mmCIF file of C-alpha atoms in Angstrom:
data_model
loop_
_atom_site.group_PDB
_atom_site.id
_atom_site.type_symbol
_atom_site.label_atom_id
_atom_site.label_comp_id
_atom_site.label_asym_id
_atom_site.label_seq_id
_atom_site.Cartn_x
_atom_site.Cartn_y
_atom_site.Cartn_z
ATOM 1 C CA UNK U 1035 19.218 2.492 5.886
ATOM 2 C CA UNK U 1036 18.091 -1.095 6.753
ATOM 3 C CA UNK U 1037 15.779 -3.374 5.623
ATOM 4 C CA UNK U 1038 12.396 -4.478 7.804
ATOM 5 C CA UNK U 1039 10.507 -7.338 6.761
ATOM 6 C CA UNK U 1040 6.851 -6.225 7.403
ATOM 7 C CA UNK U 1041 4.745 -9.410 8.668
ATOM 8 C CA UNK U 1042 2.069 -8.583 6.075
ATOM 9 C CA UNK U 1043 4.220 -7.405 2.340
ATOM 10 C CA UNK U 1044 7.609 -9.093 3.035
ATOM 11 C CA UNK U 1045 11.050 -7.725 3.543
ATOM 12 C CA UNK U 1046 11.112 -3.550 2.152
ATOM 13 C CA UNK U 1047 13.467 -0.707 2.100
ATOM 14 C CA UNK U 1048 13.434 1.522 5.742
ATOM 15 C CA UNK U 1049 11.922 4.450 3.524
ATOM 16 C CA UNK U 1050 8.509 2.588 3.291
ATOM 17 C CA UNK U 1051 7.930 3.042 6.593
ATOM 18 C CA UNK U 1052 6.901 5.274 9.784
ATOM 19 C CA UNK U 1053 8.422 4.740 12.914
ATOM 20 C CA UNK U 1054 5.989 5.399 15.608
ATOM 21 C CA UNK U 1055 7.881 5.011 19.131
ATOM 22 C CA UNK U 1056 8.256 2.874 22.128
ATOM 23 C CA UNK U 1057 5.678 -0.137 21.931
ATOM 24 C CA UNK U 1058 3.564 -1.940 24.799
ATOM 25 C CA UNK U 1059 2.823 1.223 26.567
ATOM 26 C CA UNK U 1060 -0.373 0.385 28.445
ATOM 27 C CA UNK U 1061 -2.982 3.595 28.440
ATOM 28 C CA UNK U 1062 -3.756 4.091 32.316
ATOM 29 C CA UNK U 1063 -7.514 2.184 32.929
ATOM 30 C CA UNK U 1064 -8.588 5.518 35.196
ATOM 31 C CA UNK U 1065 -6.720 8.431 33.578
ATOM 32 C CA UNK U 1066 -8.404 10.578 36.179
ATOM 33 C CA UNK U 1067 -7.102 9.498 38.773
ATOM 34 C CA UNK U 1068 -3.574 10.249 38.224
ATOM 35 C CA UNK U 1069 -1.406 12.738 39.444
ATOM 36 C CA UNK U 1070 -0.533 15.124 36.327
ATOM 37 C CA UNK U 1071 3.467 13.686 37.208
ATOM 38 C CA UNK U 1072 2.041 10.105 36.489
ATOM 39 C CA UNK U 1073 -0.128 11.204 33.624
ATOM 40 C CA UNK U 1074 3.104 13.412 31.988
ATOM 41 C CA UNK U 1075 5.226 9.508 32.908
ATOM 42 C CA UNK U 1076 2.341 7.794 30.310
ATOM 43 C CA UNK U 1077 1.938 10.910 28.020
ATOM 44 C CA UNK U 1078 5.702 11.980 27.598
ATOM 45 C CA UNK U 1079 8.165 9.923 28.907
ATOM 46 C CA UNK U 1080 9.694 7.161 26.834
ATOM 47 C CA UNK U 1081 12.998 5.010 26.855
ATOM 48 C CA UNK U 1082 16.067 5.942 24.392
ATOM 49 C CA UNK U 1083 18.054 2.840 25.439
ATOM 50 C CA UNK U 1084 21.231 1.889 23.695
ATOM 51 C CA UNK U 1085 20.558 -1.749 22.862
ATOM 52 C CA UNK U 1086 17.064 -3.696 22.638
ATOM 53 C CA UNK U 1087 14.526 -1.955 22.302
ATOM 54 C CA UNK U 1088 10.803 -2.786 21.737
ATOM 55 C CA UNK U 1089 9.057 -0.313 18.990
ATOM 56 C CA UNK U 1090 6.152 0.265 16.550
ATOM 57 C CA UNK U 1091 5.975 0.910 13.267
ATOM 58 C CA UNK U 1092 3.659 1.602 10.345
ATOM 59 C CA UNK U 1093 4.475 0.294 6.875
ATOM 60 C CA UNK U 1094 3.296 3.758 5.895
ATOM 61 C CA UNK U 1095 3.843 3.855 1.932
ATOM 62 C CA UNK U 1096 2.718 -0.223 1.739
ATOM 63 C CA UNK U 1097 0.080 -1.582 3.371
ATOM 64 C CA UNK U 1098 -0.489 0.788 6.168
ATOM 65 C CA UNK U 1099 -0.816 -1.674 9.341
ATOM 66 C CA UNK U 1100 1.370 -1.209 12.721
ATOM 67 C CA UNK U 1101 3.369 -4.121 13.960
ATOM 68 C CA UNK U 1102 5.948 -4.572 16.478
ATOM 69 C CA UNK U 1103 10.040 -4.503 15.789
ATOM 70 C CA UNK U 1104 12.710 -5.394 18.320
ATOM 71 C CA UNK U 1105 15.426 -3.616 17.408
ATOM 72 C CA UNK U 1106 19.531 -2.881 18.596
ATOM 73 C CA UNK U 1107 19.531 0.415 18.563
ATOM 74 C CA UNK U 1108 23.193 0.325 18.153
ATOM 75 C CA UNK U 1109 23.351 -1.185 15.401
ATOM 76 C CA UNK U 1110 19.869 -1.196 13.881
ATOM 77 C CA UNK U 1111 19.474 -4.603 13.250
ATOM 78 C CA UNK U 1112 16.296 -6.141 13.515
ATOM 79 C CA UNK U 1113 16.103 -8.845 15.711
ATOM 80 C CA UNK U 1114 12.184 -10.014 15.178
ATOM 81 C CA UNK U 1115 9.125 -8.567 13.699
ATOM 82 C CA UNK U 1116 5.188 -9.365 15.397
ATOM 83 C CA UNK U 1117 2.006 -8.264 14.458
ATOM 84 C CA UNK U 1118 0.008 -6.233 17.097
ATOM 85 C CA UNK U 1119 -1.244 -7.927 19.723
ATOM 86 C CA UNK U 1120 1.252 -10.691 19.581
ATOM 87 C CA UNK U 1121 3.072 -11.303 22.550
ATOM 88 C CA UNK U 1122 6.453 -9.898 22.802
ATOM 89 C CA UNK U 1123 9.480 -12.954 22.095
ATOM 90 C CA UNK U 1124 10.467 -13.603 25.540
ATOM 91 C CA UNK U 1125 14.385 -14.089 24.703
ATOM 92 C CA UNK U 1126 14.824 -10.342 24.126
ATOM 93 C CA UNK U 1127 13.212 -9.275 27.053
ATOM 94 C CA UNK V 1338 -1.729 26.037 -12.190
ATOM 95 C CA UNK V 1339 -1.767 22.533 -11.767
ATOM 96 C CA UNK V 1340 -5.147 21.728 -12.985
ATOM 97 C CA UNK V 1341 -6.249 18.388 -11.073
ATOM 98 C CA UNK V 1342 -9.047 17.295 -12.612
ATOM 99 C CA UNK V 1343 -6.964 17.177 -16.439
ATOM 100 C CA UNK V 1344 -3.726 16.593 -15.738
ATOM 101 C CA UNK V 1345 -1.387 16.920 -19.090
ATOM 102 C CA UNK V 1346 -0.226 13.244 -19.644
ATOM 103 C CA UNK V 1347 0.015 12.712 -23.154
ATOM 104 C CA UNK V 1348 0.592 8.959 -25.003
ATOM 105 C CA UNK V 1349 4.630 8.554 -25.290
ATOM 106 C CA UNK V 1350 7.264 6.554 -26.318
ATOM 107 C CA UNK V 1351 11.351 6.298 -25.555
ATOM 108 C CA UNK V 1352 13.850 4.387 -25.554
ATOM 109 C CA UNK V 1353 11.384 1.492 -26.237
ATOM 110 C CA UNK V 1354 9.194 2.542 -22.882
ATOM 111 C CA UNK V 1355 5.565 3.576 -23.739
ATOM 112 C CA UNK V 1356 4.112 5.665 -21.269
ATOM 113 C CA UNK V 1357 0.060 6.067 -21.672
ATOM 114 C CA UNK V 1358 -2.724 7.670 -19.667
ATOM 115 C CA UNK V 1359 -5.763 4.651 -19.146
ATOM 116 C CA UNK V 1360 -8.849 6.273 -18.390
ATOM 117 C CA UNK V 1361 -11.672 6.075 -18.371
ATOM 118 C CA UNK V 1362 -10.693 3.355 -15.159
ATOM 119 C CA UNK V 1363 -13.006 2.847 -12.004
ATOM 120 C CA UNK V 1364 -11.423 1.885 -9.230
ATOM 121 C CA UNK V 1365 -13.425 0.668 -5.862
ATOM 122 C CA UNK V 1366 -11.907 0.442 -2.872
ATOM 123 C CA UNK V 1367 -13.363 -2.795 -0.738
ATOM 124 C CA UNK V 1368 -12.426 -3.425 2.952
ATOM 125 C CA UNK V 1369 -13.779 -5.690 4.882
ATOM 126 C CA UNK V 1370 -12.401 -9.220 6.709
ATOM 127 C CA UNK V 1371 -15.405 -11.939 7.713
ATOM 128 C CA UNK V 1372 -16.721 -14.736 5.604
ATOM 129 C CA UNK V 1373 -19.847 -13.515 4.551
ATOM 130 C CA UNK V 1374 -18.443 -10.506 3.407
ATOM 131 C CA UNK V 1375 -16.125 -12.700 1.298
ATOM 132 C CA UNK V 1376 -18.795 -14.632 0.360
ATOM 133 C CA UNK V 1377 -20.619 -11.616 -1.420
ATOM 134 C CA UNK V 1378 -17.981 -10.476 -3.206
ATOM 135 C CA UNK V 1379 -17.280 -13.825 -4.563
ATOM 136 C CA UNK V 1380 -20.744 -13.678 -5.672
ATOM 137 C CA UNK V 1381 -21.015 -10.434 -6.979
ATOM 138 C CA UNK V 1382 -18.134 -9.945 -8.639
ATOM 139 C CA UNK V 1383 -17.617 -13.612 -9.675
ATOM 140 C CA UNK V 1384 -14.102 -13.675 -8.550
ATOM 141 C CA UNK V 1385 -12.170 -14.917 -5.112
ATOM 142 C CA UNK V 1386 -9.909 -11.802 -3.819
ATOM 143 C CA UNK V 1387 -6.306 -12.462 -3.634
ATOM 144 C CA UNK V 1388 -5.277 -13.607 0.006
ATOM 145 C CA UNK V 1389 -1.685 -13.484 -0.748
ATOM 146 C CA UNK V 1390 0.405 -10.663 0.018
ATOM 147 C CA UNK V 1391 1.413 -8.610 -3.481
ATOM 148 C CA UNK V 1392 -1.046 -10.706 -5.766
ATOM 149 C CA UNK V 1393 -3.830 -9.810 -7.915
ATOM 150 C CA UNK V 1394 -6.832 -11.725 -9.381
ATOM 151 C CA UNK V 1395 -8.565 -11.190 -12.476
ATOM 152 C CA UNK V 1396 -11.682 -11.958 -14.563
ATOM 153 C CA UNK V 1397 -12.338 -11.067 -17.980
ATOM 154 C CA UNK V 1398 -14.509 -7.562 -16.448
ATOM 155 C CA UNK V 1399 -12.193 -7.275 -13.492
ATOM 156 C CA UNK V 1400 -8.581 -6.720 -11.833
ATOM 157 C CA UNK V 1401 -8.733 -7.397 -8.231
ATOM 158 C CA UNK V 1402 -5.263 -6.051 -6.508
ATOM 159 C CA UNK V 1403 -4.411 -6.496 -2.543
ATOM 160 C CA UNK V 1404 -3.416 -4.143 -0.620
ATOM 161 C CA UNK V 1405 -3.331 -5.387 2.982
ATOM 162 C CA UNK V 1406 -5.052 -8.175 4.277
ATOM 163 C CA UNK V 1407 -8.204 -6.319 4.991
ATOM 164 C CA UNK V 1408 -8.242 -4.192 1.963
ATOM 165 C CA UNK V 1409 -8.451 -4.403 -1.646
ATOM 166 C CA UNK V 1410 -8.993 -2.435 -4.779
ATOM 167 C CA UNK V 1411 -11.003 -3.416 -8.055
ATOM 168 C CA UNK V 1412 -10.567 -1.722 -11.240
ATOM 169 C CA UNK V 1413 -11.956 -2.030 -14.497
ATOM 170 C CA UNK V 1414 -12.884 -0.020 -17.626
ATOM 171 C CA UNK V 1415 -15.953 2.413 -17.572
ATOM 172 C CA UNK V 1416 -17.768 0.693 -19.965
ATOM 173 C CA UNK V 1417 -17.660 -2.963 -18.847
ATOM 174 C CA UNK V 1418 -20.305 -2.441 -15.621
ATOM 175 C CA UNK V 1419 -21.132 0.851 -14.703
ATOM 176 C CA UNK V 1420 -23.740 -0.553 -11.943
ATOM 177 C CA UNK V 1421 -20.959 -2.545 -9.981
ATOM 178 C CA UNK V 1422 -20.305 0.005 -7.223
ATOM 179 C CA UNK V 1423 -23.730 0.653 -6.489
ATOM 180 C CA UNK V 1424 -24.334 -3.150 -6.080
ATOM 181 C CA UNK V 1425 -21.277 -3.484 -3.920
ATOM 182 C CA UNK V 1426 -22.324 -0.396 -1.596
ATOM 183 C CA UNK V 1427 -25.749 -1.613 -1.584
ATOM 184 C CA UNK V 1428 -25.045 -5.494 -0.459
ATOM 185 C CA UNK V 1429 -22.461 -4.745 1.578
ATOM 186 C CA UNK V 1430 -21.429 -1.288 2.822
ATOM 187 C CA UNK V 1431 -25.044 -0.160 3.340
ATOM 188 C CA UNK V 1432 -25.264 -3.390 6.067
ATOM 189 C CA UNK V 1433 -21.951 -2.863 7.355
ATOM 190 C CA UNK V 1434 -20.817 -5.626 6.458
ATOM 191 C CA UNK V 1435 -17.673 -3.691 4.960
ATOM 192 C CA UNK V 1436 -16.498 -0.954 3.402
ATOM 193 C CA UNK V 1437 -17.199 0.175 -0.819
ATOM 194 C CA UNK V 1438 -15.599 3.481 -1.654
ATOM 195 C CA UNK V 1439 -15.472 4.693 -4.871
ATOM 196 C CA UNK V 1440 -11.396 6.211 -5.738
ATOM 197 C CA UNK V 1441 -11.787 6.960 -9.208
ATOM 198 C CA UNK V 1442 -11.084 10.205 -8.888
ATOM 199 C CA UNK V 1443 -8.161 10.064 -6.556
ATOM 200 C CA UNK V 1444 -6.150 8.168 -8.629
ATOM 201 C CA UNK V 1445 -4.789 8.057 -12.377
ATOM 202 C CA UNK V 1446 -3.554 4.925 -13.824
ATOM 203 C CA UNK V 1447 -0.500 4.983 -16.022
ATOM 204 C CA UNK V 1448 0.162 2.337 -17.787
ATOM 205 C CA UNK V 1449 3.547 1.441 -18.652
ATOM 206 C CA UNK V 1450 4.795 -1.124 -21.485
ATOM 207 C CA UNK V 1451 8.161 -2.171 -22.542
ATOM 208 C CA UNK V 1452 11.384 -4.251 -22.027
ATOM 209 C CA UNK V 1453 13.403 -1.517 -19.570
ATOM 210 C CA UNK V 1454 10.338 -0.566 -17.549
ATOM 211 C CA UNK V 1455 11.387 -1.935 -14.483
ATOM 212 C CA UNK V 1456 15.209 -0.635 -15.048
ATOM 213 C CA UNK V 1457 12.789 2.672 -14.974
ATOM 214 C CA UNK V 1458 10.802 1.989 -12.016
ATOM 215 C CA UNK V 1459 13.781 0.704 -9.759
ATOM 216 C CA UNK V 1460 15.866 3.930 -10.486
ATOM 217 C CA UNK V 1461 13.770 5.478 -8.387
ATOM 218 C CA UNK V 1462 11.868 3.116 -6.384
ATOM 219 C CA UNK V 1463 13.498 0.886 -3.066
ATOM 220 C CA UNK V 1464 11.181 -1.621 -3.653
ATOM 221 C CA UNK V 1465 13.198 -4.797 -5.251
ATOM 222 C CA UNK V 1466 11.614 -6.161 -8.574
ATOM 223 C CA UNK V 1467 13.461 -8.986 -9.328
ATOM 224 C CA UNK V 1468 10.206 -11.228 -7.926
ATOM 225 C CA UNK V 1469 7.818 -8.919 -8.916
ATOM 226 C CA UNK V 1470 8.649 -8.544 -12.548
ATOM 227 C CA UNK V 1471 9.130 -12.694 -13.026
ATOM 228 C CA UNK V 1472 5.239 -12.784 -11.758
ATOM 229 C CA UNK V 1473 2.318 -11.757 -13.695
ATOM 230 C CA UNK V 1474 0.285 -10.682 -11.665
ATOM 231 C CA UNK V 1475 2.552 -9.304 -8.788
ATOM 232 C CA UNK V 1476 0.669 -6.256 -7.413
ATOM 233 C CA UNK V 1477 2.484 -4.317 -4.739
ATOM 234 C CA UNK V 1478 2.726 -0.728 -3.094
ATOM 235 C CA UNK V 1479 5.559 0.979 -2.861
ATOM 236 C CA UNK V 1480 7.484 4.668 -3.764
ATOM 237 C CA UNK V 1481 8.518 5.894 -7.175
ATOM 238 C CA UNK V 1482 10.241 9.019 -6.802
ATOM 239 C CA UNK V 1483 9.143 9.551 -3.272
ATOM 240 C CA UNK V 1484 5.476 9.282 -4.480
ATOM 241 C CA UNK V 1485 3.085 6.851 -3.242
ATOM 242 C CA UNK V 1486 1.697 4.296 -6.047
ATOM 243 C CA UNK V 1487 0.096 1.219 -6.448
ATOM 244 C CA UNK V 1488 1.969 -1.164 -9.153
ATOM 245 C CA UNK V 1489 0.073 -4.089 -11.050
ATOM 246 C CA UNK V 1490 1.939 -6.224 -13.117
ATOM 247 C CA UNK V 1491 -0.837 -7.116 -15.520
ATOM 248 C CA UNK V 1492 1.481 -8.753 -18.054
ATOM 249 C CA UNK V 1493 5.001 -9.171 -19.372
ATOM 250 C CA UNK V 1494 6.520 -5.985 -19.318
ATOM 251 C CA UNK V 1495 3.406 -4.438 -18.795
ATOM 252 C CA UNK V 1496 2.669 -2.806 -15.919
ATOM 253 C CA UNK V 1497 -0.565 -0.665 -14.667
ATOM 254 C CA UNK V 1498 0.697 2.584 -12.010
ATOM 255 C CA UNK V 1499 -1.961 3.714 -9.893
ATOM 256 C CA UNK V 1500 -0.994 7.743 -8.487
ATOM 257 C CA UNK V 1501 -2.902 10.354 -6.402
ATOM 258 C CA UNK V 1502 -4.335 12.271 -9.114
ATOM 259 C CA UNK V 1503 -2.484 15.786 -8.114
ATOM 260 C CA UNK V 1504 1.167 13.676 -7.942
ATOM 261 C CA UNK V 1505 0.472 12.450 -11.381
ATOM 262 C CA UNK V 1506 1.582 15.038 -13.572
ATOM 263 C CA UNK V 1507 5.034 15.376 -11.574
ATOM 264 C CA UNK V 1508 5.199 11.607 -11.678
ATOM 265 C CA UNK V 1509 4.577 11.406 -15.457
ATOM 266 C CA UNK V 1510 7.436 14.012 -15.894
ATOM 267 C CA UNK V 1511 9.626 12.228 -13.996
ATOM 268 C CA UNK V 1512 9.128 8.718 -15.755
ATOM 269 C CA UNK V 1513 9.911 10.468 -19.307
ATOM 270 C CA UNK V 1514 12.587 12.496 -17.967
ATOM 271 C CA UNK V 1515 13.763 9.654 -16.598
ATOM 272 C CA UNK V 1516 13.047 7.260 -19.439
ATOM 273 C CA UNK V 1517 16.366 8.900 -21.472
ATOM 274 C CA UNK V 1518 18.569 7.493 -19.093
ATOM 275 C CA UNK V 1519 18.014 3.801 -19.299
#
């Protein structure tokens, strides 16, 4: 269990929220156009890195927005929290 | 059968904790996020919603809570303006100029009173009330026994628990079960 301190309530329990996968996946601008191998690469394929790793999530039982977490996956510590549409911190990258 | 509509929460007291049902309440859910919808609120309801995270604002006819910072819910007693939502809808969700939805019936408010309530809540909460219970006024949601509610600190010791109507009956169980241990 860790804490995550949502950019809109404050700093809550891990339990309050939804984890909802990788983050800045960019939705293809002509879907049809793809092969289905490249549509299955945007559709299904994501990163399970051991270390930084750039991810949404909802503060599902607060106040229900998405924001961005960069978090050590080996550790789970939480290295910085951004609202949606922020840019990403560039020292993580 | 559960029965929804009449859930059996009855008036109770232990260990110093009194649990009571509050209805009649209407609650109105507003959402909205430009300036002149602000600006009709203000005027219609004669009160400035709360732009700080976990805060509440009041009048003497209404309790404004926030719940995000787009979102917002009003509550007050049945009999103190029973004409309020259909102002609201009409001045500002009928122009779409936000959104007025009326929750009354999703949601129950318990109210809770007493010295131990949050020694209650936080035995089955995560949510941390040191702050919350040193500020009248405090609003926040958050989990109580795995069940989603809305918490309003409307005075010492006296707090206001908005559930899902068909959670409230297992909820109310739970806070007098759990109301023996503290």
């Amino acid at each position: 269990m860790f804490l995550i301190n949502c950019p809109f309530c404050g700093e809550r329990d891990q339990s309050e929220f939804s984890s909802g996968g990788e983050a800045h996946i960019v939705r293809p601008k002509q879907p049809t156009e793809l092969s289905d191998d490249e549509w299955a690469e945007y559709l299904f394929m994501r990163k399970n890195i051991k270390g930084i790793q750039f991810e949404r999530w909802n503060h599902v039982h607060g106040c229900r927005k998405w924001f961005n977490v960069v978090r050590d996956t080996s550790n789970d510590k939480i290295l910085s929290v951004y609202k949606m549409g922020e840019k990403p911190p560039v020292n993580y990258k | 059968m559960l029965d929804i509509l009449h859930p059996k929460i009855s008036n109770i007291n232990k260990n110093n904790i009194d649990i009571n049902l509050s209805e009649e309440i209407i609650k109105i859910n507003i959402r909205g996020k430009n300036k002149e919808f602000f600006t009709k609120i203000g005027k219609i309801l004669s009160i400035i919603l709360p732009s700080e995270p976990n805060t509440s604002s009041s009048n003497e006819s209404y309790d404004v809570l926030w719940l995000s910072p787009d979102e917002w819910m009003i509550y007050f007693e049945e009999n103190k303006n029973t004409n309020i939502f259909d102002q609201l809808y009409k001045d500002i969700s009928s122009i779409n100029l936000g959104s007025i939805t009326d929750i009354s019936s999703q949601l129950i408010c318990i109210n809770i009173k007493g010295e131990n309530i949050f020694e209650l809540l936080s035995s089955g909460s995560p949510f941390n009330f040191e702050k919350f219970k040193n500020n009248v006024g405090s609003s926040t949601q958050t989990l109580v026994n795995h069940i989603d509610v809305i918490l309003h600190h409307k005075s010492k010791n006296n707090v206001n628990l908005f559930v899902r109507r068909s959670f409230s009956e297992h909820l109310y169980e739970w806070l007098v079960d759990s109301s023996n241990f503290i």
